[in-house]
Short mmCIF file of C-alpha atoms in Angstrom, two decimals:
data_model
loop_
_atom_site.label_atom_id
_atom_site.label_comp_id
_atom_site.label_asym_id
_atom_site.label_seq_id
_atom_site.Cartn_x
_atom_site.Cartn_y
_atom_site.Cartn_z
CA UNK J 1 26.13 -221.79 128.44
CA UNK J 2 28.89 -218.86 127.84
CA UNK J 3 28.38 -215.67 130.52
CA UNK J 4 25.37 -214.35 129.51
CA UNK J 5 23.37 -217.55 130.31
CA UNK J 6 22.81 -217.92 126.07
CA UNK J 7 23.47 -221.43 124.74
CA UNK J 8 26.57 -220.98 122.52
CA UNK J 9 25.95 -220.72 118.58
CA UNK J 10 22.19 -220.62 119.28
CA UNK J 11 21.17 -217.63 118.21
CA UNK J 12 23.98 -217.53 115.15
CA UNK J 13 22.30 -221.38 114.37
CA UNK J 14 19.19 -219.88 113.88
CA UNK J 15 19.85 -217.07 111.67
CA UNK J 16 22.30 -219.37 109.49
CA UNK J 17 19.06 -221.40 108.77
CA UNK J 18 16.98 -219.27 107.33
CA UNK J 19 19.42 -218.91 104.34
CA UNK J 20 21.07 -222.80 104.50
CA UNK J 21 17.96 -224.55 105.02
CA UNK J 22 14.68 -222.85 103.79
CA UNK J 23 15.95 -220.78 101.07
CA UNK J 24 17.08 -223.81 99.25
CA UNK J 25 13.22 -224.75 99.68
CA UNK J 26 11.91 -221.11 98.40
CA UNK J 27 14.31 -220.73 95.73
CA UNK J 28 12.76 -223.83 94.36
CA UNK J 29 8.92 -223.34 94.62
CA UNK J 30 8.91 -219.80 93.96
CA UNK J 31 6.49 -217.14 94.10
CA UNK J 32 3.63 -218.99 94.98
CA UNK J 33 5.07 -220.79 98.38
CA UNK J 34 6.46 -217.60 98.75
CA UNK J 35 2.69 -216.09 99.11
CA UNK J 36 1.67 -219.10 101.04
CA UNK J 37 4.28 -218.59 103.66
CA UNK J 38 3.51 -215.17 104.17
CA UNK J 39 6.93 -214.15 102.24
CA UNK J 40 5.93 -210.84 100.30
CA UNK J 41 9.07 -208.65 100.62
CA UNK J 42 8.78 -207.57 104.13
CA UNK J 43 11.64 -209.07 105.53
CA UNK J 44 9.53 -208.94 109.28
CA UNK J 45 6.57 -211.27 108.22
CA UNK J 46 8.88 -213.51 106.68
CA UNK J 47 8.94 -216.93 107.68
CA UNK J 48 12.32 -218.38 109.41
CA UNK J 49 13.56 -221.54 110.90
CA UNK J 50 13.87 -219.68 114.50
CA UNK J 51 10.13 -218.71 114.30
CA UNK J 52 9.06 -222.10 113.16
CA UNK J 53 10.88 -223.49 116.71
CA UNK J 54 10.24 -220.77 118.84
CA UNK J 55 5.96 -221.82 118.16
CA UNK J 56 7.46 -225.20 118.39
CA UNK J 57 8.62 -224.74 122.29
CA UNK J 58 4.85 -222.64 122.70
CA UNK J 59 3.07 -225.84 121.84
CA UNK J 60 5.63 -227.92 123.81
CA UNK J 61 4.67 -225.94 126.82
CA UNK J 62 1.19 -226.06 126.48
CA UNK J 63 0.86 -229.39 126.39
CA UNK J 64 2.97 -230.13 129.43
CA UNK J 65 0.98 -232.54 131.32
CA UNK J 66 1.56 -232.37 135.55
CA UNK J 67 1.74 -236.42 136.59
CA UNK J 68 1.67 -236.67 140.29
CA UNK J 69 4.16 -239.54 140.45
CA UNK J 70 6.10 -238.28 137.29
CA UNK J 71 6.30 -234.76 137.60
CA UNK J 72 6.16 -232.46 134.14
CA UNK J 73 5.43 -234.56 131.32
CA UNK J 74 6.23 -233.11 127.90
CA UNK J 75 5.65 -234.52 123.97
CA UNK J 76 8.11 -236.25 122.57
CA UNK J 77 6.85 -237.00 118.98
CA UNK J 78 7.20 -233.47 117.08
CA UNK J 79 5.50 -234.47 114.27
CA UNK J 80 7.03 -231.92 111.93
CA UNK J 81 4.39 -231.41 108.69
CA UNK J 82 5.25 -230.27 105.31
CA UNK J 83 2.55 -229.09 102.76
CA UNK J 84 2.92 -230.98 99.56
CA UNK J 85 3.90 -228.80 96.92
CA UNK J 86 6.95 -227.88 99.81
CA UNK J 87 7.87 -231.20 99.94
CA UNK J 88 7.84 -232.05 96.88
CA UNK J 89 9.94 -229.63 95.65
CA UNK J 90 12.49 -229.76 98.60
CA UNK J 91 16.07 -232.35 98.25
CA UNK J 92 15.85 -234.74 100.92
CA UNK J 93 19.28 -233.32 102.43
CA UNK J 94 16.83 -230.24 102.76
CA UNK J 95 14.03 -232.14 104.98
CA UNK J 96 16.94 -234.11 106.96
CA UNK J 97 18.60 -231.10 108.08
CA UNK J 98 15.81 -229.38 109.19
CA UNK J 99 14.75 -232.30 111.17
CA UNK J 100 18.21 -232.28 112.88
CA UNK J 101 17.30 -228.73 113.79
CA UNK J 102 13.87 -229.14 114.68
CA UNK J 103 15.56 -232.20 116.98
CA UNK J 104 17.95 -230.13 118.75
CA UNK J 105 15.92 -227.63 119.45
CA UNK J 106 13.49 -229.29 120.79
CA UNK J 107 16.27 -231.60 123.30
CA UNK J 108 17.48 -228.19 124.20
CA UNK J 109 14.20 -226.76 125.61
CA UNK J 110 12.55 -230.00 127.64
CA UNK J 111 16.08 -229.83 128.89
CA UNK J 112 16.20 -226.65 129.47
CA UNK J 113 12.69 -226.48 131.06
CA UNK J 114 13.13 -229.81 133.17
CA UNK J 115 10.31 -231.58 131.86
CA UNK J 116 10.28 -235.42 131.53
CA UNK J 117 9.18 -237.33 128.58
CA UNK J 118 7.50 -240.70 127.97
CA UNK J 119 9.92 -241.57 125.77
CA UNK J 120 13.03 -240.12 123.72
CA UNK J 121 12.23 -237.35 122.04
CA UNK J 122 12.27 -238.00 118.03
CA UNK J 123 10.77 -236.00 114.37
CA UNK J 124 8.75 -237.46 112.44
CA UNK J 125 8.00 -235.55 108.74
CA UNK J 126 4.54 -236.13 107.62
CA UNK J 127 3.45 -234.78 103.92
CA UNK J 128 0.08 -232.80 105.09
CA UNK J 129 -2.22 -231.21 102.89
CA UNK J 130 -3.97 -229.78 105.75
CA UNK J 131 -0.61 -228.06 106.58
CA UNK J 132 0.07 -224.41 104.85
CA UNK J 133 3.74 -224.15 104.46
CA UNK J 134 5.66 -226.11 107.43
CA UNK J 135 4.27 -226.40 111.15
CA UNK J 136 5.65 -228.62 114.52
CA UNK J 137 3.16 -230.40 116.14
CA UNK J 138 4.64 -231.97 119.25
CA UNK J 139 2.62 -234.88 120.74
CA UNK J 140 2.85 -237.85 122.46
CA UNK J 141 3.00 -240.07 119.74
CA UNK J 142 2.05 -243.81 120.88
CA UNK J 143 0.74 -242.60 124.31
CA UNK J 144 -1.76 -240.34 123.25
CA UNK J 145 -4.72 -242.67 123.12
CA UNK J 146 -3.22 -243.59 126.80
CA UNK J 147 -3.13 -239.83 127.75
CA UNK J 148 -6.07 -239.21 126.91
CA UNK J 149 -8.20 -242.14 128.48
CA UNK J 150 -6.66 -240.95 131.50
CA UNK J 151 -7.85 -237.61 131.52
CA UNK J 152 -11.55 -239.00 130.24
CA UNK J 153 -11.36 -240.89 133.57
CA UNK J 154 -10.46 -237.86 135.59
CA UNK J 155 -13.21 -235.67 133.96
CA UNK J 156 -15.82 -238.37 134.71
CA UNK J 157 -14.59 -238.94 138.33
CA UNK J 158 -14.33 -235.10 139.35
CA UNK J 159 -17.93 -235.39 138.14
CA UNK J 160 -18.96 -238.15 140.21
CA UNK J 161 -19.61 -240.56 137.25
CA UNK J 162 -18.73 -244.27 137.11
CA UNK J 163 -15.51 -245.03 135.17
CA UNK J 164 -16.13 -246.43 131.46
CA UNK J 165 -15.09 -250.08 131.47
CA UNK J 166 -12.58 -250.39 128.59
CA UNK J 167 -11.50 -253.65 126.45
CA UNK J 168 -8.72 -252.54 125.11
CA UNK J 169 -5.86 -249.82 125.39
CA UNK J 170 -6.93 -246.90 123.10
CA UNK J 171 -11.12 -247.11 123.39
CA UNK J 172 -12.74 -244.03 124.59
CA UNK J 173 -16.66 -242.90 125.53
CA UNK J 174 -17.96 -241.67 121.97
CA UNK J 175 -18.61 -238.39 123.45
CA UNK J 176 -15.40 -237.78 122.01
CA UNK J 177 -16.32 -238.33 118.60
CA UNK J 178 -17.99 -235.95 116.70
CA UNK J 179 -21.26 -237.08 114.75
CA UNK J 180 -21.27 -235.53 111.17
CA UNK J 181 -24.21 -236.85 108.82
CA UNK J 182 -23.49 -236.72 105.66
CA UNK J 183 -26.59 -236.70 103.33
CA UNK J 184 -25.46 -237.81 99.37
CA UNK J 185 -27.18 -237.36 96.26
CA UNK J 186 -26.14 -239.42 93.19
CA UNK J 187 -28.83 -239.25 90.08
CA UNK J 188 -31.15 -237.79 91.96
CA UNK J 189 -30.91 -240.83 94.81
CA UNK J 190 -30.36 -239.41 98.40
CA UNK J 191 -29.27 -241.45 101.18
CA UNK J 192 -27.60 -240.50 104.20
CA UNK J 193 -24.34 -241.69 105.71
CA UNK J 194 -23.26 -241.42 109.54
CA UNK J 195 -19.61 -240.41 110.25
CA UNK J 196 -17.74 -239.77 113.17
CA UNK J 197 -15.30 -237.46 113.94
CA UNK J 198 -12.44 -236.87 116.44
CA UNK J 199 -11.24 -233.15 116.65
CA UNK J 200 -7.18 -233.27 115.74
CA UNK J 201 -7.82 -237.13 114.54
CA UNK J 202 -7.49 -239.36 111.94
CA UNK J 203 -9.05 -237.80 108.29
CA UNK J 204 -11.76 -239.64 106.58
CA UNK J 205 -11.26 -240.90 102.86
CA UNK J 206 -13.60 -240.24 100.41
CA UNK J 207 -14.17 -242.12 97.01
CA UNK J 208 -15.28 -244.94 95.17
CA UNK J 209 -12.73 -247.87 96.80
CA UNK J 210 -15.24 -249.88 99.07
CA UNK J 211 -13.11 -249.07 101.75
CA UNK J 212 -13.18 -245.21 101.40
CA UNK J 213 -14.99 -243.85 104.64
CA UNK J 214 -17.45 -242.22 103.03
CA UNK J 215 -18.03 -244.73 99.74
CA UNK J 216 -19.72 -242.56 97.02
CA UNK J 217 -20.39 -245.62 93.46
CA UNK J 218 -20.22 -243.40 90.82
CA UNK J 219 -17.94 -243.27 87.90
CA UNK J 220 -17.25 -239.81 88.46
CA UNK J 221 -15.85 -240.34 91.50
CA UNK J 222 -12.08 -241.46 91.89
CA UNK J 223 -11.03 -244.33 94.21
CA UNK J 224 -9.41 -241.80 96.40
CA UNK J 225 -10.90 -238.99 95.59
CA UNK J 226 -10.31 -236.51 98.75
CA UNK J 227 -9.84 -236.35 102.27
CA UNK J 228 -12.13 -235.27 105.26
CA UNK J 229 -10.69 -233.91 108.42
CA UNK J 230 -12.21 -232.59 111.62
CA UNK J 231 -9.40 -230.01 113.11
CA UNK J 232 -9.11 -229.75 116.87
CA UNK J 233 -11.19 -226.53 117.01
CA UNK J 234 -14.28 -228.85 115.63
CA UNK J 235 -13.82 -227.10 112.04
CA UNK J 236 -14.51 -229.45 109.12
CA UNK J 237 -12.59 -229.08 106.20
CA UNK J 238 -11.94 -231.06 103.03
CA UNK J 239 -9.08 -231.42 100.91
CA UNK J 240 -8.89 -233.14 97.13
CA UNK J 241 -5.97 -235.67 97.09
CA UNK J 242 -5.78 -236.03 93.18
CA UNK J 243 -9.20 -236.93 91.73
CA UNK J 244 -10.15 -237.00 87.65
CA UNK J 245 -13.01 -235.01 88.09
CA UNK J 246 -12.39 -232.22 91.47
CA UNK J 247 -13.84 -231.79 94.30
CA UNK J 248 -16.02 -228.55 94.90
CA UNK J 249 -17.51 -226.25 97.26
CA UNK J 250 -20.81 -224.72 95.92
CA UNK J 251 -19.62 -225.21 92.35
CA UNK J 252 -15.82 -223.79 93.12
CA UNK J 253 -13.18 -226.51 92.04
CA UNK J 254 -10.83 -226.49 94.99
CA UNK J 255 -6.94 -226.93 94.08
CA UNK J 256 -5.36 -230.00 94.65
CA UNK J 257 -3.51 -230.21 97.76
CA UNK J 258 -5.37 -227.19 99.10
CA UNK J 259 -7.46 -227.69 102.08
CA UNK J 260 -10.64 -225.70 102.31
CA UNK J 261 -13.09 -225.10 105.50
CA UNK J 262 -16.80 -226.85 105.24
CA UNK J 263 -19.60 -224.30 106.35
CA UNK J 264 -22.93 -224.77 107.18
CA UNK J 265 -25.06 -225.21 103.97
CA UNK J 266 -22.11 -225.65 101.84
CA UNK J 267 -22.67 -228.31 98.80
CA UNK J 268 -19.40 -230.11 98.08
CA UNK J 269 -19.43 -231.91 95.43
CA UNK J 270 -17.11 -235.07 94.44
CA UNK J 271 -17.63 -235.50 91.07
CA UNK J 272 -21.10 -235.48 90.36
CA UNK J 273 -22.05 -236.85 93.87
CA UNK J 274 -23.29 -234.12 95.84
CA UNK J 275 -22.41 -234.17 99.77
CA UNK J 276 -24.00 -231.83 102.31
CA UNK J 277 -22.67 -231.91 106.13
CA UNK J 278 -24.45 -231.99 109.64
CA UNK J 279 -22.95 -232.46 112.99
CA UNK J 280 -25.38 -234.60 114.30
#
């Protein structure tokens, strides 16, 4: 640190990237990433590399986890995710040194903060099309399932309940899955499909391969035909991931890549299957 406590070149790193890194990005999606990131000529809502990290460190501190034997835990997985059309339009030198960033930055603030990790601290760039623009989400990566098992036990323990015997590493109480029931119509045929959800978890395919989570046989519906996701404030929303025929919501095609929010009464239709959703 130099004499006013600042790490050196830190601040003039992250003004350098917003031109380097992200204009490179901009300059080659154009207007309408532009819009999406919030970029309409006001240079103060714009978005930059050192806002993008300073949320980054938020989350990182939030999620801090207080181990009696280990002392401050902190994520060490920042999964760093990149809406498609961002990606896709971005050179890979682009991505790689805005991981570096994202990397140092994030070394430099469990550092700085004297938090311990579970393991080194590493980025990991996912292509989400739940993701508007580009967004850090730190975790714990392989220990999550661990982490959270552990605090299950806790919460049933503080509440005087008998521990859930578990067969494997990773199995939890389904109270924390969500029930959905979905209720299809094909051809005037209704039947009704249970799915489960975990708030922040895995998404749910949806098409006509037999192994799509939610299998709709019709020829109207693609093989992968869109995605179902369940986002950690318990908010359903659907995305299309490149079907022949769209996916809608009360009649409205939906863009591809664009992820949309699932209300209460809402028809989506995949194809001409018709899907309509109830937490159960």
């Amino acid at each position: 640190m130099d004499e006013t406590g600042n790490k050196p070149g830190g601040q003039k790193r992250d003004e350098a990237l917003v031109e380097r890194l992200l204009r490179r990005v901009f300059d080659r999606v154009g207007a309408a990433v532009d819009r999406k990131l919030g970029r309409e000529g006001d240079a103060q809502a714009a978005f930059t590399t050192s806002r993008l990290i300073e949320r980054m460190e938020r989350l990182i501190d939030e999620r801090v986890r207080q181990d009696p034997q280990r002392g401050r835990i902190a994520p060490h997985l920042m999964r760093l995710k990149i809406e498609w059309g961002t990606h896709s339009e971005a050179p890979p030198e682009t991505i790689k040194e805005l991981e570096n960033e994202v990397l140092a930055a994030a070394i430099d603030h469990i550092n700085d903060a004297r938090y311990r990790t579970l393991a080194p601290v590493e980025v990991e760039t996912v292509v989400d099309i739940f993701t508007s623009g580009i967004a850090v989400d730190p975790t714990f990566g392989e220990f999550e399932d661990e982490l959270k098992r552990e605090d299950e036990e806790r919460q049933r323990a503080e509440a005087g309940e008998p521990p859930v015997p578990h067969t494997a590493p990773g199995v939890f109480s389904p109270s924390k899955d969500v029930k959905v029931l979905a209720r299809v119509t094909i051809q005037s045929e209704t039947e009704e499909v249970p799915l489960a959800f975990r708030p922040g978890g895995r998404r749910l395919g949806v098409g006509r391969a037999t192994d799509a989570d939610l299998y709709l046989n019709h020829p109207s519906v693609s093989k992968i035909h869109a995605a179902l996701l369940m986002n950690r404030e318990g908010t359903l929303m659907v995305s299309d991931t490149g079907s022949t025929n769209g996916t809608f919501i009360n009649g409205r095609r939906i863009s591809y890549g664009e992820a949309r929010q699932i209300e209460d009464g809402d028809v989506v239709g995949f194809g001409d299957a018709e899907v309509r959703f109830r937490k159960g």
